[in-house]
Amino acid sequence: MQAVIPTQPSVLSSPAGRNPGYTDPGRPHITRPKRKIQTHRKSRQGCRNCKLRKVKCDETRPKCDKCDRYGILCNYDLRNDDLQLSKSGASAAIDLTLLDLSPASTSSAEAHHLAIGGDKSDASSQSSKKSKTECYRPTFDDLETLGRFFSRTIHTLGAREFAPLYYDVYTRLTESTPFLFHIVLAVTMVHDSILKQPSSPSDFQAIARHWSLGASLLNRAISQPISQLTSSTRDAMWACAGLLGCLAFSVVDAESVEESWPLKPPDPSDLGWLGFCEGKTVIFKVSDPLREDSLFAPMRGEMAQFMSFETDLSFPELQKALPVQLLDVCDLNRNRDSTSTASSNPCLASASLMARLMPLECTQENYILFLAFFRTMEAGFKQLLVERHPGALVLLLFWYSKVLPFDAWWLRKRARLEFGSICTYLTRVHGDDERVTTLVRQVKEKNRGIEGG
């Protein structure tokens, strides 16, 4: 990769604009002492990542600030590989829940112009308007990665019915839209890393770079007034939203059930990956893929079905599809005799969607419907997950039990680890609650031989 970063030459000023070496004959010559060059103490106890990157480690334990900012797992902990991508580092810098839609919003991200078949003079004139502009020039490796996306990865995304549409959209937009270009590369590289385990540190470094660049540029685009966005840019935003969801699901720090949430010690980054749900909602509003001139218009029916699930089913309707023990643990049976449950219950929306999903088998053709589970998660339900409430955990466990057989590459690791971790946590902490143990036993029997891999 090459990055061309234009910089302003430093200007040394002197009295009356004279040359710095000029001496006024009317003044005595003053000999100034030579300035000592400041030396820095070498970081002998720094982490391996900082040594590999040749930067000074601040030696903060258990993780140094340099690694945290760069988006990799600090490897003071010997269990972490060199330059391993971190969901709480790189992802935190691209949290889509922080997107600002106001026209006055500005982004600190630098502009990037792809040198692929475009007018170089136009790119040059645009970059001259920016005080800080990085002209990213795709490398041969980038183009090879792009080839793998179109020959392999793209076919793992979306229903087969719409495969020609996806191919057409991404071939039209990827090379002409910088943020989509970078995210496509990041997703393809993650797919590569899953297929060729173990991966090298340089792989994760490249993933973090493209992921961060793509999300920064997407932030910049979304901060613009909608009236200034072209139709193709809005379509590229929606194309990007689905890929960001794959990235959020696929990047998992843990390597075992015991290291996974909710068994792991509490951390502020817990469940941060759920933020992509709010981000996708924001992108949906700006991109409006249902508009008539959208390239995604042929998918209106599928998207309408995605948005059409009822989220306030009555107790009798819930009881027909979900185990009574689950309704008890979620406190959804309080109004058994009424036509509907209390709308204030934060578990209601997610339980209502699960009731609709229970008769279905998750496949490549309909998995988008299962992702609607996260659209139903409101702030109250997410807070219950943070607090490890048994009702919220059981609902998420049931969702994982439905998607585990699907075994998509971007979902497999998180689903298996967190499924196993939730089962173990509920058994350990709520083992005296017969309702909880019964539910855990049911889902484990259904997914015997799949979970915990």
Short mmCIF file of C-alpha atoms in Angstrom, two decimals, residues 26-446:
data_model
loop_
_atom_site.label_atom_id
_atom_site.label_comp_id
_atom_site.label_asym_id
_atom_site.label_seq_id
_atom_site.Cartn_x
_atom_site.Cartn_y
_atom_site.Cartn_z
CA GLY A 26 24.52 47.16 13.25
CA ARG A 27 24.15 44.62 16.01
CA PRO A 28 26.75 42.57 17.84
CA HIS A 29 27.04 39.00 16.73
CA ILE A 30 25.61 36.63 19.31
CA THR A 31 26.81 33.07 19.43
CA ARG A 32 23.91 30.87 20.53
CA PRO A 33 24.62 27.56 22.23
CA LYS A 34 23.87 24.49 20.16
CA ARG A 35 20.54 22.95 21.04
CA LYS A 36 20.87 19.54 22.56
CA ILE A 37 18.97 16.77 20.86
CA GLN A 38 16.47 15.32 23.28
CA THR A 39 16.91 11.62 23.78
CA HIS A 40 14.16 9.18 24.74
CA ARG A 41 14.48 6.24 27.03
CA LYS A 42 14.01 3.00 25.16
CA SER A 43 10.92 1.06 26.14
CA ARG A 44 12.59 -2.19 27.17
CA GLN A 45 9.50 -3.48 28.96
CA GLY A 46 7.09 -2.54 26.17
CA CYS A 47 4.71 -4.97 24.52
CA ARG A 48 5.72 -6.95 21.43
CA ASN A 49 3.22 -5.09 19.23
CA CYS A 50 4.87 -1.72 19.85
CA LYS A 51 8.30 -3.23 19.18
CA LEU A 52 7.07 -4.67 15.90
CA ARG A 53 5.52 -1.32 14.92
CA LYS A 54 8.68 0.50 16.10
CA VAL A 55 6.77 2.91 18.33
CA LYS A 56 7.44 3.83 21.96
CA CYS A 57 5.21 1.78 24.26
CA ASP A 58 3.78 3.59 27.28
CA GLU A 59 4.02 0.28 29.18
CA THR A 60 0.55 0.67 30.70
CA ARG A 61 -0.78 -2.62 32.05
CA PRO A 62 -2.74 -4.75 31.28
CA LYS A 63 -2.92 -3.09 27.86
CA CYS A 64 -0.95 -0.16 26.53
CA ASP A 65 -2.56 2.94 25.06
CA LYS A 66 -0.78 2.58 21.69
CA CYS A 67 -2.32 -0.83 21.03
CA ASP A 68 -5.73 0.30 22.24
CA ARG A 69 -5.74 3.27 19.86
CA TYR A 70 -4.39 1.25 16.96
CA GLY A 71 -7.17 -1.31 17.32
CA ILE A 72 -5.19 -4.40 18.26
CA LEU A 73 -5.01 -6.61 21.33
CA CYS A 74 -2.05 -5.62 23.47
CA ASN A 75 0.16 -8.68 23.86
CA TYR A 76 1.54 -8.21 27.33
CA ASP A 77 -0.88 -11.12 27.64
CA LEU A 78 1.08 -13.96 26.03
CA ARG A 79 -2.17 -15.56 24.87
CA ASN A 80 -2.66 -12.77 22.30
CA ASP A 81 -0.91 -13.10 18.96
CA ASP A 82 1.14 -10.25 17.51
CA LEU A 83 -0.97 -7.46 15.97
CA GLN A 84 -4.25 -9.31 16.54
CA LEU A 85 -7.32 -7.24 15.60
CA SER A 86 -9.43 -6.12 18.56
CA LYS A 87 -13.15 -5.51 18.50
CA SER A 88 -12.82 -2.99 21.34
CA GLY A 89 -10.05 -1.08 19.58
CA ALA A 90 -10.52 -0.74 15.84
CA SER A 91 -14.26 -1.21 16.15
CA ALA A 92 -14.57 1.40 18.86
CA ALA A 93 -13.12 3.99 16.51
CA ILE A 94 -15.83 3.23 13.99
CA ASP A 95 -18.84 2.94 16.26
CA LEU A 96 -21.78 3.55 13.95
CA THR A 97 -24.01 4.51 16.88
CA LEU A 98 -22.10 7.81 16.97
CA LEU A 99 -23.03 8.86 13.43
CA ASP A 100 -24.20 12.46 13.28
CA LEU A 101 -26.75 13.21 10.56
CA SER A 102 -26.81 16.99 11.00
CA PRO A 103 -25.67 18.96 7.92
CA ALA A 104 -23.30 21.00 10.08
CA SER A 105 -21.54 17.90 11.33
CA THR A 106 -17.92 17.51 10.29
CA SER A 107 -15.65 14.51 10.40
CA SER A 108 -12.04 14.43 11.49
CA ALA A 109 -11.39 11.71 8.91
CA GLU A 110 -9.03 12.51 6.09
CA ALA A 111 -10.37 12.42 2.53
CA HIS A 112 -9.24 9.54 0.33
CA HIS A 113 -9.35 9.41 -3.45
CA LEU A 114 -8.99 6.07 -5.18
CA ALA A 115 -6.75 6.04 -8.22
CA ILE A 116 -8.85 3.54 -10.16
CA GLY A 117 -9.91 4.68 -13.58
CA GLY A 118 -10.79 8.18 -12.40
CA ASP A 119 -9.69 11.60 -13.57
CA LYS A 120 -6.41 12.20 -11.76
CA SER A 121 -6.55 15.93 -12.38
CA ASP A 122 -10.00 16.04 -10.79
CA ALA A 123 -8.75 14.10 -7.78
CA SER A 124 -5.81 16.47 -7.54
CA SER A 125 -8.03 19.55 -7.60
CA GLN A 126 -10.24 18.07 -4.89
CA SER A 127 -7.29 17.19 -2.69
CA SER A 128 -5.88 20.71 -2.98
CA LYS A 129 -9.00 21.96 -1.21
CA LYS A 130 -8.22 19.87 1.86
CA SER A 131 -5.66 20.89 4.43
CA LYS A 132 -5.02 17.22 5.15
CA THR A 133 -5.62 14.83 2.30
CA GLU A 134 -4.41 11.29 1.81
CA CYS A 135 -4.56 9.95 -1.73
CA TYR A 136 -4.86 6.21 -1.34
CA ARG A 137 -3.46 4.29 -4.26
CA PRO A 138 -4.68 0.68 -4.45
CA THR A 139 -1.93 -1.87 -4.70
CA PHE A 140 -1.76 -5.03 -6.76
CA ASP A 141 -2.63 -6.99 -3.59
CA ASP A 142 -5.74 -4.83 -3.13
CA LEU A 143 -6.93 -5.66 -6.62
CA GLU A 144 -6.30 -9.36 -6.05
CA THR A 145 -8.33 -9.14 -2.85
CA LEU A 146 -11.10 -7.43 -4.79
CA GLY A 147 -11.02 -10.32 -7.23
CA ARG A 148 -11.53 -12.80 -4.38
CA PHE A 149 -14.51 -10.80 -3.18
CA PHE A 150 -16.27 -11.13 -6.53
CA SER A 151 -15.27 -14.72 -7.19
CA ARG A 152 -15.98 -16.06 -3.67
CA THR A 153 -17.04 -13.84 -0.76
CA ILE A 154 -19.93 -12.06 -2.44
CA HIS A 155 -21.64 -15.41 -3.02
CA THR A 156 -21.82 -16.00 0.76
CA LEU A 157 -23.83 -12.81 1.31
CA GLY A 158 -27.56 -12.57 0.76
CA ALA A 159 -30.16 -14.90 -0.68
CA ARG A 160 -29.28 -16.79 -3.87
CA GLU A 161 -32.37 -15.28 -5.46
CA PHE A 162 -30.71 -11.86 -5.36
CA ALA A 163 -27.15 -12.98 -6.16
CA PRO A 164 -27.17 -11.34 -9.64
CA LEU A 165 -28.44 -8.11 -8.08
CA TYR A 166 -25.73 -8.09 -5.41
CA TYR A 167 -23.07 -8.76 -8.03
CA ASP A 168 -24.34 -5.94 -10.23
CA VAL A 169 -24.54 -3.45 -7.33
CA TYR A 170 -21.06 -4.16 -5.98
CA THR A 171 -19.37 -4.22 -9.40
CA ARG A 172 -20.94 -0.84 -10.20
CA LEU A 173 -20.13 0.87 -6.93
CA THR A 174 -17.07 -0.63 -5.26
CA GLU A 175 -14.24 0.88 -7.31
CA SER A 176 -15.92 4.28 -7.59
CA THR A 177 -16.81 4.66 -3.90
CA PRO A 178 -13.83 4.85 -1.50
CA PHE A 179 -15.64 3.86 1.70
CA LEU A 180 -17.23 0.82 0.07
CA PHE A 181 -13.89 -0.13 -1.50
CA HIS A 182 -12.13 -0.24 1.88
CA ILE A 183 -14.94 -2.13 3.64
CA VAL A 184 -15.11 -4.70 0.81
CA LEU A 185 -11.37 -5.30 1.24
CA ALA A 186 -11.73 -5.64 5.03
CA VAL A 187 -14.57 -8.16 4.75
CA THR A 188 -12.71 -10.22 2.14
CA MET A 189 -9.57 -10.28 4.29
CA VAL A 190 -11.55 -11.43 7.33
CA HIS A 191 -13.01 -14.19 5.15
CA ASP A 192 -9.46 -15.07 4.05
CA SER A 193 -8.27 -15.23 7.67
CA ILE A 194 -11.07 -17.62 8.63
CA LEU A 195 -10.35 -19.92 5.70
CA LYS A 196 -6.57 -20.08 6.18
CA GLN A 197 -6.14 -20.35 9.95
CA PRO A 198 -3.81 -19.41 11.50
CA SER A 199 -3.48 -15.92 10.04
CA SER A 200 -0.41 -13.72 10.13
CA PRO A 201 -0.22 -10.48 12.16
CA SER A 202 0.09 -8.47 8.94
CA ASP A 203 -3.33 -9.79 7.86
CA PHE A 204 -5.01 -8.31 10.92
CA GLN A 205 -3.09 -5.07 10.55
CA ALA A 206 -4.42 -4.69 7.00
CA ILE A 207 -7.98 -5.54 8.10
CA ALA A 208 -7.87 -2.91 10.83
CA ARG A 209 -6.55 -0.29 8.41
CA HIS A 210 -9.19 -0.84 5.71
CA TRP A 211 -11.99 -1.20 8.25
CA SER A 212 -11.06 2.05 9.96
CA LEU A 213 -10.57 3.97 6.70
CA GLY A 214 -13.86 2.74 5.27
CA ALA A 215 -15.88 3.61 8.36
CA SER A 216 -14.27 7.04 8.67
CA LEU A 217 -15.13 7.85 5.07
CA LEU A 218 -18.66 6.55 5.57
CA ASN A 219 -19.02 8.85 8.57
CA ARG A 220 -17.93 11.77 6.40
CA ALA A 221 -20.45 10.90 3.70
CA ILE A 222 -23.35 10.46 6.12
CA SER A 223 -22.63 13.84 7.72
CA GLN A 224 -23.50 15.55 4.42
CA PRO A 225 -27.02 16.87 3.68
CA ILE A 226 -29.04 14.22 1.84
CA SER A 227 -29.64 16.70 -0.99
CA GLN A 228 -25.92 16.66 -1.73
CA LEU A 229 -25.67 12.86 -1.91
CA THR A 230 -25.89 11.19 -5.31
CA SER A 231 -28.09 8.16 -5.83
CA SER A 232 -25.03 5.92 -6.27
CA THR A 233 -23.49 7.18 -3.02
CA ARG A 234 -26.68 6.38 -1.11
CA ASP A 235 -26.78 2.91 -2.65
CA ALA A 236 -23.12 2.39 -1.71
CA MET A 237 -23.99 3.34 1.89
CA TRP A 238 -26.59 0.57 2.08
CA ALA A 239 -24.22 -1.90 0.39
CA CYS A 240 -21.69 -0.98 3.06
CA ALA A 241 -24.15 -1.43 5.95
CA GLY A 242 -24.52 -5.17 5.39
CA LEU A 243 -20.76 -5.67 5.20
CA LEU A 244 -20.23 -3.78 8.45
CA GLY A 245 -22.70 -6.17 10.05
CA CYS A 246 -20.55 -9.10 8.89
CA LEU A 247 -17.46 -7.45 10.36
CA ALA A 248 -19.20 -6.78 13.68
CA PHE A 249 -20.28 -10.42 13.97
CA SER A 250 -17.02 -11.97 12.80
CA VAL A 251 -14.40 -10.16 14.90
CA VAL A 252 -14.27 -11.93 18.27
CA ASP A 253 -11.46 -11.51 20.81
CA ALA A 254 -12.16 -14.75 22.67
CA GLU A 255 -10.79 -18.15 21.71
CA SER A 256 -12.71 -20.30 24.21
CA VAL A 257 -16.08 -20.44 25.95
CA GLU A 258 -14.52 -19.37 29.26
CA GLU A 259 -13.04 -16.24 27.64
CA SER A 260 -16.35 -15.30 26.02
CA TRP A 261 -19.13 -13.05 27.22
CA PRO A 262 -20.99 -13.49 29.60
CA LEU A 263 -18.52 -15.77 31.45
CA LYS A 264 -15.62 -13.34 31.04
CA PRO A 265 -15.11 -10.55 33.59
CA PRO A 266 -17.24 -7.46 32.85
CA ASP A 267 -15.66 -4.94 30.49
CA PRO A 268 -16.95 -1.64 29.01
CA SER A 269 -16.53 -3.11 25.53
CA ASP A 270 -18.94 -5.99 26.25
CA LEU A 271 -21.69 -6.25 23.62
CA GLY A 272 -20.17 -3.37 21.67
CA TRP A 273 -20.78 -5.34 18.48
CA LEU A 274 -24.51 -4.81 18.95
CA GLY A 275 -23.94 -1.17 18.05
CA PHE A 276 -24.05 -2.06 14.37
CA CYS A 277 -27.85 -2.39 14.73
CA GLU A 278 -28.33 1.29 15.50
CA GLY A 279 -25.78 2.18 12.84
CA LYS A 280 -27.62 0.17 10.22
CA THR A 281 -30.88 1.92 11.15
CA VAL A 282 -29.19 5.29 10.67
CA ILE A 283 -27.77 4.26 7.30
CA PHE A 284 -31.19 2.95 6.23
CA LYS A 285 -32.75 6.37 6.88
CA VAL A 286 -30.09 8.21 4.88
CA SER A 287 -29.68 5.76 2.01
CA ASP A 288 -33.39 4.86 1.73
CA PRO A 289 -32.87 1.68 -0.33
CA LEU A 290 -36.66 1.51 -0.89
CA ARG A 291 -36.67 4.66 -3.06
CA GLU A 292 -37.61 4.21 -6.71
CA ASP A 293 -34.20 5.06 -8.18
CA SER A 294 -32.31 2.72 -5.83
CA LEU A 295 -30.38 -0.22 -7.24
CA PHE A 296 -31.88 -2.21 -4.34
CA ALA A 297 -35.48 -1.49 -5.43
CA PRO A 298 -36.02 -5.12 -6.63
CA MET A 299 -35.53 -6.22 -3.01
CA ARG A 300 -38.38 -4.10 -1.64
CA GLY A 301 -40.49 -7.12 -0.84
CA GLU A 302 -37.75 -8.81 1.20
CA MET A 303 -36.93 -5.60 3.06
CA ALA A 304 -40.61 -4.96 3.77
CA GLN A 305 -40.88 -8.44 5.29
CA PHE A 306 -37.80 -7.69 7.38
CA MET A 307 -39.55 -4.62 8.79
CA SER A 308 -43.01 -6.16 9.19
CA PHE A 309 -42.65 -8.41 12.25
CA GLU A 310 -45.06 -7.61 15.07
CA THR A 311 -43.26 -6.77 18.29
CA ASP A 312 -46.17 -6.75 20.74
CA LEU A 313 -47.79 -10.18 20.57
CA SER A 314 -50.33 -11.12 23.22
CA PHE A 315 -49.58 -13.73 25.85
CA PRO A 316 -51.74 -16.41 24.11
CA GLU A 317 -49.80 -15.81 20.87
CA LEU A 318 -46.45 -16.02 22.65
CA GLN A 319 -47.52 -19.15 24.51
CA LYS A 320 -48.26 -20.97 21.25
CA ALA A 321 -44.66 -20.59 20.04
CA LEU A 322 -42.41 -20.25 23.10
CA PRO A 323 -41.87 -22.49 26.17
CA VAL A 324 -43.84 -21.33 29.19
CA GLN A 325 -40.62 -21.39 31.25
CA LEU A 326 -39.14 -18.75 28.95
CA LEU A 327 -42.20 -16.54 29.35
CA ASP A 328 -41.95 -16.95 33.13
CA VAL A 329 -38.26 -16.03 33.27
CA CYS A 330 -38.92 -12.97 31.08
CA ASP A 331 -41.93 -12.04 33.26
CA LEU A 332 -44.15 -12.03 30.17
CA ASN A 333 -46.96 -14.04 31.75
CA ARG A 334 -48.07 -11.41 34.25
CA ASN A 335 -51.22 -10.62 32.28
CA ARG A 336 -52.22 -14.10 31.19
CA ASP A 337 -55.90 -13.22 30.97
CA SER A 338 -55.48 -10.01 28.99
CA THR A 339 -55.39 -9.76 25.22
CA SER A 340 -51.91 -8.29 25.23
CA THR A 341 -48.90 -8.14 27.51
CA ALA A 342 -47.56 -5.00 29.12
CA SER A 343 -45.74 -2.94 26.49
CA SER A 344 -43.31 -1.72 29.12
CA ASN A 345 -41.59 -5.11 29.37
CA PRO A 346 -38.20 -4.73 27.59
CA CYS A 347 -38.24 -8.43 26.62
CA LEU A 348 -41.56 -8.23 24.78
CA ALA A 349 -40.33 -7.10 21.36
CA SER A 350 -37.52 -9.66 21.16
CA ALA A 351 -39.76 -12.44 22.49
CA SER A 352 -42.44 -11.55 19.91
CA LEU A 353 -39.92 -11.86 17.09
CA MET A 354 -38.56 -15.14 18.45
CA ALA A 355 -42.11 -16.47 18.46
CA ARG A 356 -42.27 -15.76 14.71
CA LEU A 357 -38.87 -17.31 14.06
CA MET A 358 -39.36 -20.55 16.00
CA PRO A 359 -41.09 -22.47 13.17
CA LEU A 360 -38.42 -21.41 10.65
CA GLU A 361 -35.05 -22.96 9.85
CA CYS A 362 -32.29 -20.41 9.30
CA THR A 363 -30.87 -20.72 5.77
CA GLN A 364 -28.99 -18.67 3.20
CA GLU A 365 -32.36 -17.68 1.75
CA ASN A 366 -33.95 -16.27 4.89
CA TYR A 367 -31.21 -15.43 7.40
CA ILE A 368 -32.00 -11.72 6.92
CA LEU A 369 -35.24 -12.39 8.82
CA PHE A 370 -33.27 -13.75 11.77
CA LEU A 371 -31.14 -10.61 11.85
CA ALA A 372 -34.34 -8.68 12.53
CA PHE A 373 -33.97 -9.99 16.10
CA PHE A 374 -31.39 -7.25 16.71
CA ARG A 375 -33.68 -4.60 15.26
CA THR A 376 -36.14 -5.37 18.04
CA MET A 377 -33.55 -4.82 20.77
CA GLU A 378 -34.36 -1.59 22.55
CA ALA A 379 -32.23 0.15 25.17
CA GLY A 380 -34.01 -1.61 28.03
CA PHE A 381 -33.33 -5.08 26.62
CA LYS A 382 -29.67 -4.30 25.94
CA GLN A 383 -29.32 -3.09 29.50
CA LEU A 384 -30.71 -6.42 30.71
CA LEU A 385 -28.03 -8.16 28.64
CA VAL A 386 -25.35 -5.97 30.18
CA GLU A 387 -26.71 -6.90 33.63
CA ARG A 388 -26.79 -10.58 32.58
CA HIS A 389 -30.49 -10.87 33.35
CA PRO A 390 -31.55 -14.52 32.92
CA GLY A 391 -34.58 -13.67 30.79
CA ALA A 392 -32.59 -11.61 28.28
CA LEU A 393 -29.81 -14.23 28.21
CA VAL A 394 -32.28 -17.03 27.53
CA LEU A 395 -33.84 -15.10 24.65
CA LEU A 396 -30.42 -14.51 23.08
CA LEU A 397 -29.57 -18.18 23.71
CA PHE A 398 -32.69 -19.26 21.82
CA TRP A 399 -31.70 -17.00 18.92
CA TYR A 400 -28.22 -18.53 18.81
CA SER A 401 -29.77 -22.00 18.90
CA LYS A 402 -31.71 -21.14 15.73
CA VAL A 403 -28.74 -19.74 13.76
CA LEU A 404 -26.07 -22.25 14.84
CA PRO A 405 -27.01 -24.81 12.14
CA PHE A 406 -26.75 -22.06 9.49
CA ASP A 407 -22.97 -22.00 10.12
CA ALA A 408 -22.12 -18.89 8.06
CA TRP A 409 -18.40 -18.02 8.13
CA TRP A 410 -19.04 -14.51 9.53
CA LEU A 411 -21.35 -15.83 12.27
CA ARG A 412 -19.87 -19.21 13.19
CA LYS A 413 -17.25 -18.26 15.81
CA ARG A 414 -19.34 -15.78 17.82
CA ALA A 415 -22.43 -17.97 17.71
CA ARG A 416 -20.63 -21.10 18.95
CA LEU A 417 -18.60 -19.39 21.67
CA GLU A 418 -21.36 -17.20 23.07
CA PHE A 419 -23.92 -20.01 22.86
CA GLY A 420 -21.64 -22.18 24.99
CA SER A 421 -20.77 -19.32 27.32
CA ILE A 422 -24.41 -18.39 27.96
CA CYS A 423 -25.31 -22.03 28.65
CA THR A 424 -22.46 -22.37 31.15
CA TYR A 425 -23.17 -19.02 32.82
CA LEU A 426 -26.87 -19.77 33.29
CA THR A 427 -26.09 -23.23 34.68
CA ARG A 428 -23.53 -21.89 37.14
CA VAL A 429 -25.35 -18.77 38.31
CA HIS A 430 -28.99 -19.84 38.00
CA GLY A 431 -28.63 -23.59 38.44
CA ASP A 432 -31.17 -23.55 41.26
CA ASP A 433 -33.87 -22.15 38.95
CA GLU A 434 -35.57 -25.14 37.37
CA ARG A 435 -37.08 -22.97 34.62
CA VAL A 436 -33.64 -21.83 33.48
CA THR A 437 -32.01 -25.27 33.64
CA THR A 438 -34.90 -26.77 31.67
CA LEU A 439 -34.50 -24.18 28.91
CA VAL A 440 -30.73 -24.64 28.76
CA ARG A 441 -31.14 -28.40 28.54
CA GLN A 442 -33.63 -28.03 25.66
CA VAL A 443 -31.39 -25.88 23.47
CA LYS A 444 -28.28 -27.94 24.22
CA GLU A 445 -30.03 -31.16 23.23
CA LYS A 446 -31.23 -29.54 20.01
#
